Tab-separated table of C-alpha atoms in Angstrom:
chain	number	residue	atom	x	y	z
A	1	UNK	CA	184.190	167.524	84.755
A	2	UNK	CA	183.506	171.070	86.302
A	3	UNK	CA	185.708	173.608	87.405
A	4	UNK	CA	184.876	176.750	89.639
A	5	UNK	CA	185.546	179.327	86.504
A	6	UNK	CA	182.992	176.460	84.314
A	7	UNK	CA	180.523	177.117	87.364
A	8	UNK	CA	180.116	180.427	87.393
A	9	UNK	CA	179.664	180.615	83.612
A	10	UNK	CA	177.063	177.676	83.511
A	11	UNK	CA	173.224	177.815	82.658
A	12	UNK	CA	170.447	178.565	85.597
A	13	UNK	CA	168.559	175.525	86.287
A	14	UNK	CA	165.077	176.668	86.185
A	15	UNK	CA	165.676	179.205	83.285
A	16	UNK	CA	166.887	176.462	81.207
A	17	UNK	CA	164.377	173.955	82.074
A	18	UNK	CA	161.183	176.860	82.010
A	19	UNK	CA	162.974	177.582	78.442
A	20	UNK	CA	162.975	173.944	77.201
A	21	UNK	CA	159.716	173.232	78.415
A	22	UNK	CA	157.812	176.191	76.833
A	23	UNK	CA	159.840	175.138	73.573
A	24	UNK	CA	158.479	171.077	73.547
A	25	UNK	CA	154.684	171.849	74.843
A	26	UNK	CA	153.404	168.432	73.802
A	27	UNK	CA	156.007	166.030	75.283
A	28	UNK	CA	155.527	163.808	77.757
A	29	UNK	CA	157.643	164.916	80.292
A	30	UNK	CA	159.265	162.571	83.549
A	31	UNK	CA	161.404	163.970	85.785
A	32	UNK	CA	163.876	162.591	88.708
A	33	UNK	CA	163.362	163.055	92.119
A	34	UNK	CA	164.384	165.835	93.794
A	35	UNK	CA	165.075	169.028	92.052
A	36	UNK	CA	164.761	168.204	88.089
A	37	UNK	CA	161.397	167.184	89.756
A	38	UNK	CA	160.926	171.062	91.525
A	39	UNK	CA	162.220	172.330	88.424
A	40	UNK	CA	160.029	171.064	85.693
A	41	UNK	CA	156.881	171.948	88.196
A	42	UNK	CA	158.288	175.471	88.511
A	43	UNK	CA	157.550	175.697	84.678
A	44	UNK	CA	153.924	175.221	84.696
A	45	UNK	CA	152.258	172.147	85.507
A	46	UNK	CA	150.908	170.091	82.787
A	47	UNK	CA	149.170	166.861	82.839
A	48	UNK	CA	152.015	165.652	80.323
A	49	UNK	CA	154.277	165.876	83.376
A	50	UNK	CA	155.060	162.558	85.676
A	51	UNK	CA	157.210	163.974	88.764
A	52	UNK	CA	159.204	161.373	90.696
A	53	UNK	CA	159.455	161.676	94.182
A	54	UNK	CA	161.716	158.226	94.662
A	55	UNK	CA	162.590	155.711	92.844
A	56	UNK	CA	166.027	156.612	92.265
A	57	UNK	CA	167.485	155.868	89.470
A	58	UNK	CA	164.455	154.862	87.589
A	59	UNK	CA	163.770	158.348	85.671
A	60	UNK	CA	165.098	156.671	82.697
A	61	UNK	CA	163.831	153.424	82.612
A	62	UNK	CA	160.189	155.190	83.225
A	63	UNK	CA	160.919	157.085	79.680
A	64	UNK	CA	162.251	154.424	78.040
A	65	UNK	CA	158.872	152.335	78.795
A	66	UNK	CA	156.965	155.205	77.465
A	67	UNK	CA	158.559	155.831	74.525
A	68	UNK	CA	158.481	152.403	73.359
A	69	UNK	CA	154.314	152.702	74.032
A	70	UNK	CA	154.104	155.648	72.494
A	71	UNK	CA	156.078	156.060	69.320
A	72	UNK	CA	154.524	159.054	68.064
A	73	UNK	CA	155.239	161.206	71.389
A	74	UNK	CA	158.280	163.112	72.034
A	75	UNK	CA	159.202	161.527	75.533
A	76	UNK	CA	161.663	163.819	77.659
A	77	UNK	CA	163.089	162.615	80.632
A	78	UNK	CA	164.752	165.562	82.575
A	79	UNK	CA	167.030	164.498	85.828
A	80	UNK	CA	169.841	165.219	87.901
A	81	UNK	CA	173.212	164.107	88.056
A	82	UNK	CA	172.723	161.873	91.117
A	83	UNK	CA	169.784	160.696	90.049
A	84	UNK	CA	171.474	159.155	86.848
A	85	UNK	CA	174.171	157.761	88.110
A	86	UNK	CA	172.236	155.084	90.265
A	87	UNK	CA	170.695	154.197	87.076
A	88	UNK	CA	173.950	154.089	84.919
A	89	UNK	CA	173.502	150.488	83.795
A	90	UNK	CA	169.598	151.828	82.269
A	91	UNK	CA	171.930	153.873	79.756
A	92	UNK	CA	173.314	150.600	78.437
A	93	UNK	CA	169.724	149.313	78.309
A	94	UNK	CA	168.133	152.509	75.847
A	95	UNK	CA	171.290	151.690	74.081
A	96	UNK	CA	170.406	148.536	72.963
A	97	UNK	CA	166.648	149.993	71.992
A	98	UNK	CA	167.112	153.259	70.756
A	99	UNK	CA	163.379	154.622	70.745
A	100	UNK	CA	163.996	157.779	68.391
A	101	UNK	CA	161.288	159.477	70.498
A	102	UNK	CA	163.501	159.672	73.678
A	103	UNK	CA	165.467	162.201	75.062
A	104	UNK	CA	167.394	162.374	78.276
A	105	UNK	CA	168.238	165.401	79.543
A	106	UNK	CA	170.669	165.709	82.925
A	107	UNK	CA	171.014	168.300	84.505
A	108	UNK	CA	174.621	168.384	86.105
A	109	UNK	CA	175.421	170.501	88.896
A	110	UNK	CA	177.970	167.862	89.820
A	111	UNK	CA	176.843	167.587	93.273
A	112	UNK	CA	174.071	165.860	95.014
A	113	UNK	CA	171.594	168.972	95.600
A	114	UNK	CA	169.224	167.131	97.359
A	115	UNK	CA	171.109	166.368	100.227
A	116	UNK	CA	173.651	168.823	101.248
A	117	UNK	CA	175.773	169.119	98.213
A	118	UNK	CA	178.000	166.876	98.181
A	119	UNK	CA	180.345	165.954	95.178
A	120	UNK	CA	179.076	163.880	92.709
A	121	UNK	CA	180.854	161.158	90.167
A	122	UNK	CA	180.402	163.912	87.079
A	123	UNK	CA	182.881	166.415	89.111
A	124	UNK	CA	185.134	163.905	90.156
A	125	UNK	CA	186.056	161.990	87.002
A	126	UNK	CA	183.069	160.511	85.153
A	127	UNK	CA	181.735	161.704	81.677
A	128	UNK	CA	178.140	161.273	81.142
A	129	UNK	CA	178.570	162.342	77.695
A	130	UNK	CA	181.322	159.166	76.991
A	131	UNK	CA	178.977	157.181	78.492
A	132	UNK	CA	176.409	157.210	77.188
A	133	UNK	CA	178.227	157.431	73.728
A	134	UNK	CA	179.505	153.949	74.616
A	135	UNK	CA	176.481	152.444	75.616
A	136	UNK	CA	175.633	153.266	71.919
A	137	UNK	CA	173.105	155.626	72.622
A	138	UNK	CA	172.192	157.470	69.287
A	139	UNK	CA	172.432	161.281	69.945
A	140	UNK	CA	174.679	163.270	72.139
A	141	UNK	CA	175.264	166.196	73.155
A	142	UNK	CA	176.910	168.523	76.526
A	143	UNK	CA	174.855	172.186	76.157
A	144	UNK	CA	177.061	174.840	78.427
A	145	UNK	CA	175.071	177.903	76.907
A	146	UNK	CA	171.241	178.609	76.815
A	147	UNK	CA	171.337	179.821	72.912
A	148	UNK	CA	171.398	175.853	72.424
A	149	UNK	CA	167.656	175.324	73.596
A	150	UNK	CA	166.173	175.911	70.804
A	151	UNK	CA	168.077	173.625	68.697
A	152	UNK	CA	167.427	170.728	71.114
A	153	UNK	CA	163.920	171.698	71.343
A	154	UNK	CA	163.677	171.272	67.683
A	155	UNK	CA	165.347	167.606	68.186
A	156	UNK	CA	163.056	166.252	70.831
A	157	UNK	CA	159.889	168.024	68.517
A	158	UNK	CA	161.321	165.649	65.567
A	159	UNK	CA	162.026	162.522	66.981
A	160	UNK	CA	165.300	161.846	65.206
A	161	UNK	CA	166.439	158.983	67.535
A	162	UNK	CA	167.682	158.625	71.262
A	163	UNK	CA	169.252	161.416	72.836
A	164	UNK	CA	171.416	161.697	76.046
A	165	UNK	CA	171.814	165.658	76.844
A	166	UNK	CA	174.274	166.878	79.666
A	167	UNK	CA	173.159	170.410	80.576
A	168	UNK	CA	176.228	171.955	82.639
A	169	UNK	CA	174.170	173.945	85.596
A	170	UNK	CA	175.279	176.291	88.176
A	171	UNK	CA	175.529	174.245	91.333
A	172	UNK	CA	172.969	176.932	92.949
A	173	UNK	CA	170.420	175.974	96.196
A	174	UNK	CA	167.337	176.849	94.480
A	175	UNK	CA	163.654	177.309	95.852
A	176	UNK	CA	161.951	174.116	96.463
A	177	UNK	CA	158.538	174.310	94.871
A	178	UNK	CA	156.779	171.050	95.250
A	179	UNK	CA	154.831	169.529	92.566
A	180	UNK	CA	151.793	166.835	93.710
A	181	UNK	CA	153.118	164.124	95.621
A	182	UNK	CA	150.083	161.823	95.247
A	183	UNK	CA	151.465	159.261	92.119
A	184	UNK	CA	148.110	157.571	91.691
A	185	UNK	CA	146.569	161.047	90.612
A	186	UNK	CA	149.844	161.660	88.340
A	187	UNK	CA	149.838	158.395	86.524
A	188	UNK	CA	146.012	158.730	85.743
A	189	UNK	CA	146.236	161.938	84.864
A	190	UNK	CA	148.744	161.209	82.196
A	191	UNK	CA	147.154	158.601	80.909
A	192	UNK	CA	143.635	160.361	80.810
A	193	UNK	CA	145.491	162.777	78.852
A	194	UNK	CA	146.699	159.981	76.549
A	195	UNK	CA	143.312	158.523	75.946
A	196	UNK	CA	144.055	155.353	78.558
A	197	UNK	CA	141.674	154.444	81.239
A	198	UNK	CA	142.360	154.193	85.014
A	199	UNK	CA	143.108	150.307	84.417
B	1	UNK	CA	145.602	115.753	63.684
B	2	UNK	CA	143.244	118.348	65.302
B	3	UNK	CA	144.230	120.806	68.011
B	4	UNK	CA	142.507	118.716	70.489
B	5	UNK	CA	144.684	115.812	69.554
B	6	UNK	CA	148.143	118.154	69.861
B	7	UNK	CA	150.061	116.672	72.457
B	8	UNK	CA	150.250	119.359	75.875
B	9	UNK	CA	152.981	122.154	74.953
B	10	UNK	CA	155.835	122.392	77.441
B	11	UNK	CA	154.868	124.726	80.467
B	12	UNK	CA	157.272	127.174	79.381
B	13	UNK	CA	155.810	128.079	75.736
B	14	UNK	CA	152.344	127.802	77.183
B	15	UNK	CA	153.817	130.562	79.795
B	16	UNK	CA	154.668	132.964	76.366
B	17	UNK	CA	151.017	132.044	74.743
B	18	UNK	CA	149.232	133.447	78.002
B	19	UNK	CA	151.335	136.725	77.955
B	20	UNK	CA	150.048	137.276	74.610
B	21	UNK	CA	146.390	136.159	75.567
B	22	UNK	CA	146.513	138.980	77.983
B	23	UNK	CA	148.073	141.701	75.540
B	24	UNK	CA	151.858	141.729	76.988
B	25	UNK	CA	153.640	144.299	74.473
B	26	UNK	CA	156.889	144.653	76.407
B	27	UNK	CA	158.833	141.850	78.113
B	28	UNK	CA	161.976	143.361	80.022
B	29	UNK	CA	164.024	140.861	81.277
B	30	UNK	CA	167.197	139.356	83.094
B	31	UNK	CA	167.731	135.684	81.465
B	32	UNK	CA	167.292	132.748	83.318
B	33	UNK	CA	167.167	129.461	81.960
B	34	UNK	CA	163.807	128.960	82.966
B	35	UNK	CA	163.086	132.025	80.909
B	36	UNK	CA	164.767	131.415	77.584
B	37	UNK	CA	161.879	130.068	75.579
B	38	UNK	CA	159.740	133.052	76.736
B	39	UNK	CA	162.780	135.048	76.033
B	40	UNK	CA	163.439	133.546	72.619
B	41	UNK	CA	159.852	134.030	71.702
B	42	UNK	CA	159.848	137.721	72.777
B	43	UNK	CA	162.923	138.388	71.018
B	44	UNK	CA	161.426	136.538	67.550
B	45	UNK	CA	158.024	138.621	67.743
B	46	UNK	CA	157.613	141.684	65.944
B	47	UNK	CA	154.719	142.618	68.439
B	48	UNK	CA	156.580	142.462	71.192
B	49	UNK	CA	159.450	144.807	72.627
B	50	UNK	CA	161.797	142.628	74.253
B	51	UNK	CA	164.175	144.903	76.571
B	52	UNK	CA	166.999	143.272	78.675
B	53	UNK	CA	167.734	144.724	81.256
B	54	UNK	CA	171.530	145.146	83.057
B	55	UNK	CA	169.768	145.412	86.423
B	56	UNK	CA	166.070	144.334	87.685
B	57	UNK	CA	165.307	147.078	89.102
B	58	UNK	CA	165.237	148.813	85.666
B	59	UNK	CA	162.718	146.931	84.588
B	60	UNK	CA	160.233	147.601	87.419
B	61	UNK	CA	160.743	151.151	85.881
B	62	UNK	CA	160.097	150.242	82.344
B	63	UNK	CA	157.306	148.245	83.132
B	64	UNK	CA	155.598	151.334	84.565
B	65	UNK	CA	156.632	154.075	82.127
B	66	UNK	CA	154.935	150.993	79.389
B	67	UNK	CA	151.695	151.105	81.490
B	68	UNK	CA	152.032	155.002	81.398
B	69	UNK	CA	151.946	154.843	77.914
B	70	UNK	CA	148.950	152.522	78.031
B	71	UNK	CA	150.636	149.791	77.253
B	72	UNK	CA	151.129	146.591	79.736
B	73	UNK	CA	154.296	144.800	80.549
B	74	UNK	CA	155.702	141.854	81.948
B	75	UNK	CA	159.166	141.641	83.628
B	76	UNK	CA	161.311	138.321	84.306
B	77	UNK	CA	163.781	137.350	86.735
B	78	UNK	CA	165.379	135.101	88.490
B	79	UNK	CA	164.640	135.374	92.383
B	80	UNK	CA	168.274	137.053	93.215
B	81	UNK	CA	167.017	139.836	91.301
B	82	UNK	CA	163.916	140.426	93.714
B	83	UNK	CA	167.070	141.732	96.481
B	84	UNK	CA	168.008	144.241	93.237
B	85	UNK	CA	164.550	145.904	93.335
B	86	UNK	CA	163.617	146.270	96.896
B	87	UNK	CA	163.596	150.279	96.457
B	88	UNK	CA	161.878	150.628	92.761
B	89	UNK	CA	159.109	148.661	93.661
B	90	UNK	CA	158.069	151.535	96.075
B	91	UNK	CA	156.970	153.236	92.732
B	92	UNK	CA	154.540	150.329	92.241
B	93	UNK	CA	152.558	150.584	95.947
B	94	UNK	CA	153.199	155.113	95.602
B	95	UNK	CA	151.827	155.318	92.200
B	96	UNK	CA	149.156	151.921	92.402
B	97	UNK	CA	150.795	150.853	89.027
B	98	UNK	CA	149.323	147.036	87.862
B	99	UNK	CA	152.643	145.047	87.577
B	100	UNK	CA	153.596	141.431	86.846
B	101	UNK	CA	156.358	139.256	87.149
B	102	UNK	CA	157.924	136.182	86.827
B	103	UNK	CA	160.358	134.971	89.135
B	104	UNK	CA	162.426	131.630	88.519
B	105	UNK	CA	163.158	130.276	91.649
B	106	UNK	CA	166.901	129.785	92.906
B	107	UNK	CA	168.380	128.442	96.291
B	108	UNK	CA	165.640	126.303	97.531
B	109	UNK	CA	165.148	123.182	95.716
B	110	UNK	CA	168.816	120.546	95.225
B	111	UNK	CA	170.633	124.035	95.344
B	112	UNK	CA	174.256	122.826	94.289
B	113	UNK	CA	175.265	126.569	95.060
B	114	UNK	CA	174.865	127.665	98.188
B	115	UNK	CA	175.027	131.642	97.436
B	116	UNK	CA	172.049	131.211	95.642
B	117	UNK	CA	170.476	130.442	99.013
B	118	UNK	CA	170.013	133.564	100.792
B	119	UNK	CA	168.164	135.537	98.604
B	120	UNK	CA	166.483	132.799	97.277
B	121	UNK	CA	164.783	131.662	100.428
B	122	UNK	CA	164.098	135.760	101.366
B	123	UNK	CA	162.613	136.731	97.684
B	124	UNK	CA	158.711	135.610	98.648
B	125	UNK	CA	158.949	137.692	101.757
B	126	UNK	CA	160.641	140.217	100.094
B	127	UNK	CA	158.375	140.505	97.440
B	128	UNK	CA	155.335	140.604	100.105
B	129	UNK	CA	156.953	143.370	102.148
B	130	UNK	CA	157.148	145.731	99.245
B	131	UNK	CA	153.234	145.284	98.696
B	132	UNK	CA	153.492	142.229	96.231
B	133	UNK	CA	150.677	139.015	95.649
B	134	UNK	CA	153.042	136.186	95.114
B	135	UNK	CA	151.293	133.459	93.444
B	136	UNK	CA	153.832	130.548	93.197
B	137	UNK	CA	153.778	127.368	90.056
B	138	UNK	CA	155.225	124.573	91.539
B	139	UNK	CA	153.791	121.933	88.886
B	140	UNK	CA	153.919	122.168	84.887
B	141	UNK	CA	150.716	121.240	84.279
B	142	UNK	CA	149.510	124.292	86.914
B	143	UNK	CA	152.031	126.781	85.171
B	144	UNK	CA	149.213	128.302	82.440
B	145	UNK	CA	147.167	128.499	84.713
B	146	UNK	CA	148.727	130.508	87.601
B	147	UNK	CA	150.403	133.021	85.296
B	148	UNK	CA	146.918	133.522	83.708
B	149	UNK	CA	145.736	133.999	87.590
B	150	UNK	CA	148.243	136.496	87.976
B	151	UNK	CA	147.954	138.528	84.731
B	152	UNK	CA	143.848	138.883	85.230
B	153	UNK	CA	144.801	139.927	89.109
B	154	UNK	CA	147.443	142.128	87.593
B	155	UNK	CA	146.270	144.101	84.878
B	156	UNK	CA	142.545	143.537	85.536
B	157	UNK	CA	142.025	143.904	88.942
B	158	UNK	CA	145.202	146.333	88.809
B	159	UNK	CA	147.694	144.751	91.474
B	160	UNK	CA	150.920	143.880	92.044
B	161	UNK	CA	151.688	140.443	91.429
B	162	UNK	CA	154.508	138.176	91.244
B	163	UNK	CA	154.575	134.748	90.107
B	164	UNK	CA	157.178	132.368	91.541
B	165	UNK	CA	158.111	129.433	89.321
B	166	UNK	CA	159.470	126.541	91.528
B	167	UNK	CA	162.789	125.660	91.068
B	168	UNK	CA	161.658	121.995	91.593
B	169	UNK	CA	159.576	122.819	88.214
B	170	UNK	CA	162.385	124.207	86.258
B	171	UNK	CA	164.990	120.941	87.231
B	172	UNK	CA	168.131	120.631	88.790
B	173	UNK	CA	170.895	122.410	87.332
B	174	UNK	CA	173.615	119.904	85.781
B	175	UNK	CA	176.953	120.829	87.664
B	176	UNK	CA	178.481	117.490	86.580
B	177	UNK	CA	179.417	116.298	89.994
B	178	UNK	CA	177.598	114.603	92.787
């Protein structure tokens, strides 16, 4: 749970994800709607990116199909807050799997960004962390300071089983930049760059 | 005995030796009774990543992030959890991803409990207002047949499909009163 004094000290959104990013450049990268989505696009697109632009609550899910397809690819899903919280019950379901080439990566602002900031669950009582550590997912870990990207980077680059990662952001508006919106061309374009046909 | 001779397989394992005739690699699922041979199947094969699910609509998500990865997927239900997906399935129509599933049919056939009604008797327009084919099975000898339908329209033809499996077919539920 986040405080004001925790706020101000937290990690910049964009720097950490640009960071991460440019640290892990061959995974396969999904990202929630809204602005893990404007985020990961502000880093560069890549045709290893899938942006959602809906689905709420289905970031996850979308990673954990992946990663079971694609053992030998470091699978990151990067979200918000909001975003996981509608899909709470998909922690439970990784748990039971445990593909060692997933990692889940939240970024927490504790507030729905997306649609005028209001308070989320993860500033008023719930622990994403305990969570997922009792849906037995593998890994753990809450990262409050930037000097821990590279040691995640180095975790997601070796596979070492399922990871949930709560990244403590500043709860800042942000510039919306707006990756493509057009899914068909996303999906093919990731799996072109997998080796997969259209159909 | 030759294969010829083998007496016809219940509809339900000939339902789990289609999926594999048409490459299924994950099967994310919600149990139903009318599932649990597929289920028990999925979960015995070594091929096969069998995910269940606490929620449908997780699954319309997995099955798409398993197609991203070029592999395809099948999800199973029961027809209550068609009313749990209504939003995910937008990913299907916004991102034109092929997608199966099997629905076992609830609140329309000898229903002993009537809160299985509602969304039972709304799932096929439910499914066909998100963008969804519905084929339905309503006899075990069509079963094979239908799910094989769906599977080519699915993952060859590359549309949404879901195939509804009668609750007349699956048998009334034993609640130990009349």
């Amino acid at each position: 749970m986040m405080d004001q004094s925790e706020a101000a000290t937290a990690i910049d959104r964009r720097e950490f994800v640009a960071d991460l990013v440019a640290q892990c450049p061959k995974a396969l990268v999904i990202t929630g709607l809204g602005s893990p989505s404007y985020d990961v696009f502000a880093a560069g697109d890549r045709p290893r990116n899938f942006y959602l632009w809906g689905a709420m609550g289905g970031a996850a899910g979308v990673g954990l199909g992946l990663a079971l397809a694609q053992p030998e690819q470091s699978v990151v899903v990067i979200t918000g807050d909001g975003e996981q919280l509608m899909g709470l019950g998909c922690l439970a379901t990784i748990g039971v799997k445990n593909p060692k080439n997933l990692t889940i990566v939240v970024l927490d602002n504790g507030h729905f960004g997306e649609t005028g900031m209001q308070r989320s669950h993860t500033s008023l009582g719930t622990d994403l962390v305990a969570v997922a550590q009792n849906c037995s997912i593998q890994h753990t870990a809450l990262v409050r300071d930037m000097a821990d990207v590279p040691g995640l980077a180095e975790r997601i680059h070796a596979r070492r089983g399922t990871a949930l990662v709560q990244v403590i952001i500043k709860p800042d508006d942000v510039a919306r930049t707006l990756p493509p919106r057009d899914g068909v061309y996303l999906k093919n374009r990731l799996r072109h760059e997998l080796g997969f046909p259209v159909l | 005995m030759t294969a010829a001779d083998a007496p016809p397989r219940d509809w339900r394992d000939q339902i789990y030796t289609v999926l594999k005739d048409y490459q299924i690699q994950q099967i994310a699922y919600v149990p139903d009774a009318g599932h649990s041979s597929v289920i028990r199947s999925a979960v015995a094969d070594p091929d096969i990543h069998d995910i269940v699910l606490t929620t449908e609509e997780e699954g319309v998500a997995i099955v798409c992030g398993a197609w991203l990865g070029g592999q395809r997927a099948a999800l199973l239900m029961q027809s209550s959890g068609v009313g749990n997906c209504v939003n995910m399935f937008s990913l299907l129509q916004s991102c034109r991803f092929p997608f199966f599933t099997l629905v076992t049919m609830r609140g329309e056939y000898a229903e002993f409990n009537h809160w299985q009604c509602p969304m039972g008797q709304a799932t096929q327009g439910a499914l066909a207002l998100m963008g969804i084919t519905v084929l339905r099975a309503s006899r075990p000898e069509d079963v094979a047949e239908i799910v094989s339908a769906g599977l080519e329209a699915a993952f060859v033809g590359g549309q949404r499909v879901a195939v509804l499996l009668s609750q007349s077919l699956i048998g009334r539920k034993q609640w130990g009163s009349k």
